[in-house]
Coordinates of N, CA and C in Angstrom, one line a residue:
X1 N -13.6 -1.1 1.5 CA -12.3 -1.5 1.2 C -11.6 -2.3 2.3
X2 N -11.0 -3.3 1.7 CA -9.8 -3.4 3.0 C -8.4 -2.8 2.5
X3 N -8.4 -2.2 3.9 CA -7.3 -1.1 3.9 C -6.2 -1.7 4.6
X4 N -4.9 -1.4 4.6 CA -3.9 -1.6 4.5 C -3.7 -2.3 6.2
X5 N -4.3 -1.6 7.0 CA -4.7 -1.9 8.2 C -4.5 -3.7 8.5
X6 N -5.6 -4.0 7.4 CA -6.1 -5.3 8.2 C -5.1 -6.0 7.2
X7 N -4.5 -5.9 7.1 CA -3.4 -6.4 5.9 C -2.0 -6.7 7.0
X8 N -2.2 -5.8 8.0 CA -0.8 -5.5 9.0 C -1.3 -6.1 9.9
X9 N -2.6 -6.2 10.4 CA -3.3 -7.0 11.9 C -3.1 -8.0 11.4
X10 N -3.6 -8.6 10.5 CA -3.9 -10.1 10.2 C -2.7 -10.5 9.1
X11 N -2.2 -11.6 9.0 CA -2.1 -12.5 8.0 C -2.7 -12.2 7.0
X12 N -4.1 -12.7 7.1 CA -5.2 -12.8 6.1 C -5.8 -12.1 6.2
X13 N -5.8 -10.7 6.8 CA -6.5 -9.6 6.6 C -7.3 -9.4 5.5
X14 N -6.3 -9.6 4.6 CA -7.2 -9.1 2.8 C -7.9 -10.3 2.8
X15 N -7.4 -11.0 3.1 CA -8.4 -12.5 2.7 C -9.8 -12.4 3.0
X16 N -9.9 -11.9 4.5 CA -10.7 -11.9 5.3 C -12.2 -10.8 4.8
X17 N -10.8 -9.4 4.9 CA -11.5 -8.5 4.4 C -12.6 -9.2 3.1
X18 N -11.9 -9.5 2.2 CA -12.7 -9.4 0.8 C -14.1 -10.3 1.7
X19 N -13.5 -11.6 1.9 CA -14.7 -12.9 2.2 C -15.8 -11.9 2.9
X20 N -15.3 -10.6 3.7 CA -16.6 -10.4 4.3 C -17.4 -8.9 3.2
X21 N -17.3 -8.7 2.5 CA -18.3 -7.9 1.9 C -17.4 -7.0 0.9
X22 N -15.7 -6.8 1.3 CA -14.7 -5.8 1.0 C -14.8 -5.8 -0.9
X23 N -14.6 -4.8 -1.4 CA -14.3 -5.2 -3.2 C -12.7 -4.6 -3.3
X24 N -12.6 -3.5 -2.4 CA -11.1 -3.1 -2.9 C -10.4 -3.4 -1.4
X25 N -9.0 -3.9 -2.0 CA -7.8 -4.0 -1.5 C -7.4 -2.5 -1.5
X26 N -6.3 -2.4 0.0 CA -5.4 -0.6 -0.5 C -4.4 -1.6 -0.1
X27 N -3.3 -1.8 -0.4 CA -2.0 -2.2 -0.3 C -1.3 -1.3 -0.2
X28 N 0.0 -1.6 0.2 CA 1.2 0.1 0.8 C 2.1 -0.8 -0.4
X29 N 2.2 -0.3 -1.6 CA 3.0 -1.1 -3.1 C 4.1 0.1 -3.3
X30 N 4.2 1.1 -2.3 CA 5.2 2.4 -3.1 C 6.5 1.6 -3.3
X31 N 7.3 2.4 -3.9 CA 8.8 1.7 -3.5 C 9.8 1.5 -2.1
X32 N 10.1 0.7 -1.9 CA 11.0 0.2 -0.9 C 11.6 1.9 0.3
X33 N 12.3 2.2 -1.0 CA 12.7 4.0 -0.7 C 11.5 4.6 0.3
X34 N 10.6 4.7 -0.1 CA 9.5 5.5 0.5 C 8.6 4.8 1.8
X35 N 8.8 3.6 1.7 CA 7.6 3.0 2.7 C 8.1 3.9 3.7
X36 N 8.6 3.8 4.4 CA 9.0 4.0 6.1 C 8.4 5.7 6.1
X37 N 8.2 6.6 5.2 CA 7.8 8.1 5.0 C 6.4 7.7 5.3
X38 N 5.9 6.8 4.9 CA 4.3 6.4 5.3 C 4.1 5.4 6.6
X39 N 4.7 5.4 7.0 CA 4.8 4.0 8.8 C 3.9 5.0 9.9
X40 N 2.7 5.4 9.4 CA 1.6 5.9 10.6 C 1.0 4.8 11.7
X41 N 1.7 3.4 11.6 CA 1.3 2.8 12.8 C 2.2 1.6 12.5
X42 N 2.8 0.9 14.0 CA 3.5 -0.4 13.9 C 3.2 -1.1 12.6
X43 N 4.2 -1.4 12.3 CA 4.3 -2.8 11.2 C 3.9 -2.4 9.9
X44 N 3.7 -0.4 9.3 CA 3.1 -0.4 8.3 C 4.6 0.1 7.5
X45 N 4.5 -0.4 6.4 CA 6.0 -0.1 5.6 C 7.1 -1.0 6.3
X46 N 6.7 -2.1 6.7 CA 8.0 -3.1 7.1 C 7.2 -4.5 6.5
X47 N 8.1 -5.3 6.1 CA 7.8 -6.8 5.7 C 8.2 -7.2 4.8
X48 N 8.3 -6.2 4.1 CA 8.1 -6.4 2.4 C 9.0 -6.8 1.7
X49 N 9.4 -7.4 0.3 CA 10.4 -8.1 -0.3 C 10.6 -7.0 -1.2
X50 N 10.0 -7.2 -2.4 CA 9.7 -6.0 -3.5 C 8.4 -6.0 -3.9
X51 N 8.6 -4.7 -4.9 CA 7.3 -4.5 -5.3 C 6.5 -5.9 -6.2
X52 N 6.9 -6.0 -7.1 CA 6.9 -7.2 -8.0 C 6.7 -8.4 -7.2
X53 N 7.0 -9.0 -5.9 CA 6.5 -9.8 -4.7 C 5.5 -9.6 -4.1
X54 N 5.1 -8.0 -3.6 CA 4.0 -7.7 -3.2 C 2.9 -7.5 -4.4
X55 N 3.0 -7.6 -5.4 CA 2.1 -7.4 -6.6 C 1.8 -9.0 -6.9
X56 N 2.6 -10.1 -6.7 CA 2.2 -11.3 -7.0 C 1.6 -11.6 -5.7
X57 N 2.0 -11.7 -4.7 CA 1.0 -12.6 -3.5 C -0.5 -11.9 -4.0
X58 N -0.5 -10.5 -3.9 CA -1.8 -10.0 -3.9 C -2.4 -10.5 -5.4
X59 N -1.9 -10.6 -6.5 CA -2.6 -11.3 -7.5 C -3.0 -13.0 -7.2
X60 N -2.2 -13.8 -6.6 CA -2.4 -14.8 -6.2 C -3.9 -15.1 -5.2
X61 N -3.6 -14.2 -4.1 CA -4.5 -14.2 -3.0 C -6.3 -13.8 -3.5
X62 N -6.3 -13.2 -5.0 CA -7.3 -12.9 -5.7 C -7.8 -14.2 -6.1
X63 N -6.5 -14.7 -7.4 CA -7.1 -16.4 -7.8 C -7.7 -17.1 -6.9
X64 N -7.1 -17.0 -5.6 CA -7.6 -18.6 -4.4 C -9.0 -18.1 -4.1
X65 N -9.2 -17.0 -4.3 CA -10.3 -16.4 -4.1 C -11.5 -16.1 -4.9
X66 N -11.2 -16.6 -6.7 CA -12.2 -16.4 -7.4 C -12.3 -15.0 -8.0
X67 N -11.4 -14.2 -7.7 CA -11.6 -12.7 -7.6 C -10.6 -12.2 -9.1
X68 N -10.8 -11.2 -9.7 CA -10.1 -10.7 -10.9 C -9.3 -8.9 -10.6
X69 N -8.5 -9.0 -11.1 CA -8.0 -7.8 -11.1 C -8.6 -6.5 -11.6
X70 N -9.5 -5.5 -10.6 CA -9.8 -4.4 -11.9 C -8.9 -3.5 -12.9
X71 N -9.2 -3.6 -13.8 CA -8.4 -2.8 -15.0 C -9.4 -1.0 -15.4
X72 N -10.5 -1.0 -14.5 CA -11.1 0.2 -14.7 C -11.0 1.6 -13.5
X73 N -11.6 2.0 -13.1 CA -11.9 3.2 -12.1 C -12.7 2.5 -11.3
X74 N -13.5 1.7 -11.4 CA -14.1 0.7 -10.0 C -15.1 1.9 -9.9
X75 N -15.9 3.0 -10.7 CA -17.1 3.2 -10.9 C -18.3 1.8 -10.4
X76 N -19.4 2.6 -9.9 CA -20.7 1.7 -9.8 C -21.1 1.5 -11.0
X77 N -21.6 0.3 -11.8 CA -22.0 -0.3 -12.9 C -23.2 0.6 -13.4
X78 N -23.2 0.9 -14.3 CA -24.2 1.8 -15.2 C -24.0 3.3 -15.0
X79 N -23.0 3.4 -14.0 CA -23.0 5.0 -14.0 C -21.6 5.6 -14.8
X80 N -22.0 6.9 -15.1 CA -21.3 7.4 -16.2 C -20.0 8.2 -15.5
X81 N -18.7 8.6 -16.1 CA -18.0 9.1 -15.5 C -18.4 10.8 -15.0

């Protein structure tokens, strides 16, 4: 996964992340209210506009990418729940 981490180090962290092997994104999407309750390292829970802003760049940053939104559990293919 790329984790929220390289999302805070980098600009293009997720970008990066995915191009190199990553399938899941973890994004910090709580509400506004709550980020700073999760700030376990510089820069985590600050930046942000809204949620609905942070849900579009990251849908955006998929398209430039060729990439689709999962709609499932992100199970391995042919295995059963």
């Amino acid at each position: 996964p790329a984790t929220t981490a390289l999302g805070i180090k980098d600009s293009a962290g997720y970008e990066k992340g995915l191009s190199c092997g990553a399938n899941v994104i973890m994004p910090n999407i709580g509400g506004n209210q709550y980020r700073k309750r999760y700030a376990i390292y510089p820069g985590k829970g600050e930046g942000s506009i809204s949620l609905e802003g942070d849900l579009e760049r990251i849908k955006s940053l998929l398209v430039q990418l060729g990439r689709t939104v999962g709609r499932d559990y992100g199970n391995r293919k042919g295995r059963a729940l």
